[in-house]
XYZ file of C-alpha atoms in Angstrom:
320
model
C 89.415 113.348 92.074
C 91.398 114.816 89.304
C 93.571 113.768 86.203
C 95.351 115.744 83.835
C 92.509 117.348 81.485
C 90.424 114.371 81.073
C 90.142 114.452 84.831
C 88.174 111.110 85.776
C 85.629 109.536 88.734
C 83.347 110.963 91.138
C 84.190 112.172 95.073
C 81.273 110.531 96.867
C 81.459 112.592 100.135
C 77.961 113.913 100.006
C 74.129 113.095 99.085
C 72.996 112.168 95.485
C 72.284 115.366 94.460
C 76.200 116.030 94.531
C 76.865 112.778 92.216
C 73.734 113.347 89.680
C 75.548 113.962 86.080
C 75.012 117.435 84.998
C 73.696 119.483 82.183
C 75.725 122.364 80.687
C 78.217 123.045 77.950
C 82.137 123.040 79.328
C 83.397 126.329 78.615
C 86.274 125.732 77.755
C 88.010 121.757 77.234
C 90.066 122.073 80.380
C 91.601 124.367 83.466
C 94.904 124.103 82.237
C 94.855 127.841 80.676
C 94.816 129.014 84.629
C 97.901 127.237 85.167
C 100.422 129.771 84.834
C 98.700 132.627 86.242
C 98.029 130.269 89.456
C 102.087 129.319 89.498
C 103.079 132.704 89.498
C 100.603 134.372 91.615
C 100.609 131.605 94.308
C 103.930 132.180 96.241
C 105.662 129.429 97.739
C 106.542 129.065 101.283
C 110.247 128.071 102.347
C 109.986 124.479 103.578
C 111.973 122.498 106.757
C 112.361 119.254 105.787
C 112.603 116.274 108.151
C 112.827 112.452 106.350
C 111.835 109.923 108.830
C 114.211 107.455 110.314
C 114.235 104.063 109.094
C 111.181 101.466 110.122
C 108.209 104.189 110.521
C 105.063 104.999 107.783
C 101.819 106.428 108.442
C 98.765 104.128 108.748
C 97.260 105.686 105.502
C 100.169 106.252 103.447
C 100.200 102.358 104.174
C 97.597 101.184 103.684
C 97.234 103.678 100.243
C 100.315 102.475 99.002
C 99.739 98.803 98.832
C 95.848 98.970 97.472
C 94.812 96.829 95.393
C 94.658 100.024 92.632
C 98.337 100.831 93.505
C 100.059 98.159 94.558
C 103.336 99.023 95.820
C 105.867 98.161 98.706
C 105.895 100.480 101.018
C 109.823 99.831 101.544
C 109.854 102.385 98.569
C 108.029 105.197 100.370
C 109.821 108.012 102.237
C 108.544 109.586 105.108
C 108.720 113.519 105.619
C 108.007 116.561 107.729
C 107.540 119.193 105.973
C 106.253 122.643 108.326
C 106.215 126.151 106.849
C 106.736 128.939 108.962
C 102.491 129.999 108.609
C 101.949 126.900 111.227
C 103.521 125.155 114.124
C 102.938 121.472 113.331
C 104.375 119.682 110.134
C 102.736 118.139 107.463
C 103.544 114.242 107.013
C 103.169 113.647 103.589
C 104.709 110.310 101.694
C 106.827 109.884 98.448
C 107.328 106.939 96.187
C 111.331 106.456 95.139
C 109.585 106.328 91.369
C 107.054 109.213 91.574
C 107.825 112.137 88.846
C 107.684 114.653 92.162
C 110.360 114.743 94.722
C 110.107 115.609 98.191
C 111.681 119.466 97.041
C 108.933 119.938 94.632
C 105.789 118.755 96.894
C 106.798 120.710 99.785
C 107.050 124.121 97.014
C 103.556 122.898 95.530
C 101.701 122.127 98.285
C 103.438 125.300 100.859
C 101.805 127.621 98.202
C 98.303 126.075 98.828
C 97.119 128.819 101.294
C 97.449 127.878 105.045
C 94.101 128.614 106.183
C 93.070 125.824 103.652
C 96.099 123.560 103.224
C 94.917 123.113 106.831
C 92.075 120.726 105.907
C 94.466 118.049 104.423
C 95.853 115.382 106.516
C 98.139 113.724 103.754
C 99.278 113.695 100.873
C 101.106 110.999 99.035
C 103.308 111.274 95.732
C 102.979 107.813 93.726
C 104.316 106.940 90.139
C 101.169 105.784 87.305
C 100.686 105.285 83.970
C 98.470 108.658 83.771
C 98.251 111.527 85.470
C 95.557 111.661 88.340
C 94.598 112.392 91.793
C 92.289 111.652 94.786
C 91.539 112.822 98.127
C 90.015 110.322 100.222
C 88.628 111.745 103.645
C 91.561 114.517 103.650
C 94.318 112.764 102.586
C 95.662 113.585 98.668
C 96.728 111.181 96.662
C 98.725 112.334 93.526
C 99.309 110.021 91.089
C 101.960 111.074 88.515
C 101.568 114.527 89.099
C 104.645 117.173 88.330
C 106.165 120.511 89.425
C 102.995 122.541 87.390
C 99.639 120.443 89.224
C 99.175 123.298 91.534
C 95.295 123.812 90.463
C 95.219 119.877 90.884
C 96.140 120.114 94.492
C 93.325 123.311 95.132
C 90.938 121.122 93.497
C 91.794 118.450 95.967
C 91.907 120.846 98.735
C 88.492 122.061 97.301
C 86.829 118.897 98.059
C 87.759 119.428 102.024
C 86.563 122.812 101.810
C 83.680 121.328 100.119
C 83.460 118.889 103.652
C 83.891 120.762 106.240
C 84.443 124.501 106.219
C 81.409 125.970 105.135
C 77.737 126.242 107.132
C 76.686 122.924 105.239
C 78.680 120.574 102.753
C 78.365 123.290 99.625
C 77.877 120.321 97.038
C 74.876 118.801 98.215
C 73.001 122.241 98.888
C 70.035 123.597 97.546
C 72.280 127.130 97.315
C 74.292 125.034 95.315
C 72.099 123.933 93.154
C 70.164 127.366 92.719
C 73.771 129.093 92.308
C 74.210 126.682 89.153
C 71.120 127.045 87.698
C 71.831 130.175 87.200
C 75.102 129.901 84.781
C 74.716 128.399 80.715
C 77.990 126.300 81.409
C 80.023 124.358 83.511
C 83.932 125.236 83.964
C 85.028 122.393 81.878
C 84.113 118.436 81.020
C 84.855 117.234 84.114
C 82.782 120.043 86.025
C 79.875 118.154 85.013
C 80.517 115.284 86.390
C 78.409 116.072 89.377
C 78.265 118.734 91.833
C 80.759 117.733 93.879
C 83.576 117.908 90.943
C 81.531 121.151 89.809
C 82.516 122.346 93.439
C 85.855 121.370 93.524
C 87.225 122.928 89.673
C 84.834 126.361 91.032
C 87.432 126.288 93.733
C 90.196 126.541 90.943
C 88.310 129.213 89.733
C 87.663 131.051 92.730
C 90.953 130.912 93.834
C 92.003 132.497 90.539
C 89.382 135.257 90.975
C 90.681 135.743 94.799
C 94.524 136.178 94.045
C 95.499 136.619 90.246
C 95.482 140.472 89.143
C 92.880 140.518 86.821
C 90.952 137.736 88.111
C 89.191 134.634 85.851
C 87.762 138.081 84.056
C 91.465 138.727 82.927
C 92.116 135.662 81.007
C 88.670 134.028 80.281
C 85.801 136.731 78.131
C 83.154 134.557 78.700
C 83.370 134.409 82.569
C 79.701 135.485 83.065
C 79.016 132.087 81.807
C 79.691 130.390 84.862
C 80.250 133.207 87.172
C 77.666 132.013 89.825
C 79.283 129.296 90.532
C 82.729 130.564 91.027
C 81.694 133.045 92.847
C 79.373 131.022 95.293
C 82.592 129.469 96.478
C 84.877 132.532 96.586
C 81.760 134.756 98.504
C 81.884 131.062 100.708
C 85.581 131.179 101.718
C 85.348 134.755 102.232
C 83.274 133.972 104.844
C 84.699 131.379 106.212
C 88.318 133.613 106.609
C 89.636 134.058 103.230
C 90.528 130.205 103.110
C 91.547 130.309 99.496
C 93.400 134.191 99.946
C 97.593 133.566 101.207
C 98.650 134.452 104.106
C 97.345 133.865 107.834
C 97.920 130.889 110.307
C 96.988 127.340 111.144
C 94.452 127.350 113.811
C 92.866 124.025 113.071
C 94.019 120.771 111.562
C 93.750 117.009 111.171
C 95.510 114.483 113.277
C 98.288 112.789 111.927
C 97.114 108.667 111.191
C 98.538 106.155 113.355
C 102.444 105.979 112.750
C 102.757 102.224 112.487
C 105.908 99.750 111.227
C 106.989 99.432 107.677
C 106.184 95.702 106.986
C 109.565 93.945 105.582
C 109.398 91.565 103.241
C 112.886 90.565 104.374
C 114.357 89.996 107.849
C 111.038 87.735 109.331
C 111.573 85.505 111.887
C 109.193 83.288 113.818
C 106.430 85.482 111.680
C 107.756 88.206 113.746
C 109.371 91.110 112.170
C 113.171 91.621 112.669
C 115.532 94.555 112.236
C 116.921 98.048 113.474
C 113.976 100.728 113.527
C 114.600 104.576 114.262
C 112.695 106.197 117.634
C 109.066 106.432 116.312
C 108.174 110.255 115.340
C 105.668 112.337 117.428
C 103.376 113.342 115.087
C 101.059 114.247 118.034
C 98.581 118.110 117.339
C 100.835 120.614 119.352
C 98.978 122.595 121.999
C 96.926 125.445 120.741
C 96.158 123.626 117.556
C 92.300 122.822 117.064
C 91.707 119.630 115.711
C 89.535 118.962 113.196
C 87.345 115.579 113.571
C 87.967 113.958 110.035
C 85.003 113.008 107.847
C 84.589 109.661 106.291
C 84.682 110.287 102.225
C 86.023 108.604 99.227
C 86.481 109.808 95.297
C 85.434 106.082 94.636
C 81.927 106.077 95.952
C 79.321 107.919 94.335
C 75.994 108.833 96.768
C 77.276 108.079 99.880
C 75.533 110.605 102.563
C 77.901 111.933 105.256
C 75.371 111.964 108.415
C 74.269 115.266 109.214
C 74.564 114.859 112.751
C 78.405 113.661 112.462
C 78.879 116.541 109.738
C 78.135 119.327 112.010
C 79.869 117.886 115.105
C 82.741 117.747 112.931
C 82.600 121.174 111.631
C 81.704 123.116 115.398
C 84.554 121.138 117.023
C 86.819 122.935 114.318
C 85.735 126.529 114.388
């Protein structure tokens, strides 16, 4: 989870040791300072752009959107396609008719995630809030008054599915982890020290800084040695594991779509029985030659919860 520089809650998607509070000085108060260098550096890919007809939502954007945290009808979410020419199989992704980010400006943010990791998200749904934050909850991204500039929000996001499933163990809850860390005076910022698993996730930012901005972190922060082991844990990681954070490339792996299911009205009932015109339903089926990956069960709200270690590494050989 992330919010806009007093980024708040923990991602419980791995053992205690990923949740325990940590001990280090931020270096600096916040990430923002990387923002510009990420923006520029981090090209976009041209979008094709498909709204859903009428009558149609998917089962999480659902079920997200009328939480008891959120709250809203989901008569005011639009459905969309977006696919990028770096993979053969859109992205469904949700936007509220109040949320700060249209459906233009999500599918430029989150095309210039790179492919080989915007791979590991499912979702991701654009809701308006009072303050700025964001969540992923077992691959799907919810950003929750989030604008045109949150593109380290989204790798942080992202970071927490790399974090899941795409390296030889969940990075966070590792004894490498933990030995990389000891090893630095300070955490990235306040919220890095939330736990290991937010420690994990703003590295990411980093590394992905290191990876594609000339200069690297070097370049714009003096005191990088202070918390190079960490950053660099995770870009050595993703190196290995194909350049995930590094543009360019193509989709070989990625999440099923959730169930596409009926947009409940709260007009036009009959007998208890839903009435109305709906469009054809989409096929939002994985297109041959796509690996899927087997989704994990996580949530930023729950702190501690283990992800099985049998179910883990099923997960993560059946989407090599």
């Amino acid at each position: 989870m992330y919010t806009n520089s007093a980024i708040t809650c923990c991602i419980g998607l791995l053992a205690t040791l990923a949740c325990a509070r940590l001990d280090k000085p931020p270096l600096r108060p916040n990430l923002d300072y990387l923002k510009d260098g990420l923006q520029k550096n981090f090209h976009a890919k041209v979008p094709h752009i498909d709204k859903w007809g009428d009558g149609w939502i998917p089962q999480w954007c659902l079920d997200t959107s009328k939480s008891s945290s959120n709250g809203f009808n989901p008569e005011d979410i639009s459905t969309y396609n977006i696919k990028y020419d770096d993979c053969n199989m859109a992205w469904v992704v949700c936007v509220h008719k109040k949320s700060i980010m249209s459906i233009d400006t999500l599918a430029d943010l989150f095309g210039r995630v790179p492919v080989r990791s915007r791979s590991y998200i499912r979702h991701v749904l654009s809701i308006p809030d009072a303050y700025g934050n964001a969540y992923n909850v077992g691959d799907n991204i919810a950003l929750k008054q989030i604008g045109a500039d949150g593109l380290e929000v989204l790798i942080h996001e992202v970071g927490h599915s790399l974090d899941a499933h795409a390296y030889s163990e969940p990075l966070s809850s590792s004894q490498h982890w933990d030995d990389e860390y000891k090893k630095d005076s300070h955490v990235p910022d306040p919220y890095s020290g939330t736990n290991f698993a937010e420690d994990v996730a703003q590295s990411t930012v980093l590394a992905a800084y290191n990876a594609v901005v000339p200069g690297g972190f070097g370049g714009i922060e003096p005191e990088w040695q202070k918390v190079h082991h960490q950053y660099a844990t995770v870009q050595t990681l993703q190196r290995f594991a194909g350049n995930l954070l590094v543009p360019g490339g193509w989709c070989k792996n990625r999440l099923a779509n959730s169930k596409t299911v009926p947009v409940p009205k709260r007009k036009m009932m009959l007998r208890g029985r839903w009435i109305g015109a709906r469009s054809e339903k989409p096929d939002t089926s994985v297109p041959e030659g796509i690996e899927v990956i087997e989704p994990l069960d996580f949530d930023s709200g729950i702190c501690g919860a283990d992800i099985d270690s049998n179910a883990w590494g099923a997960a993560r050989n059946s989407s090599k």
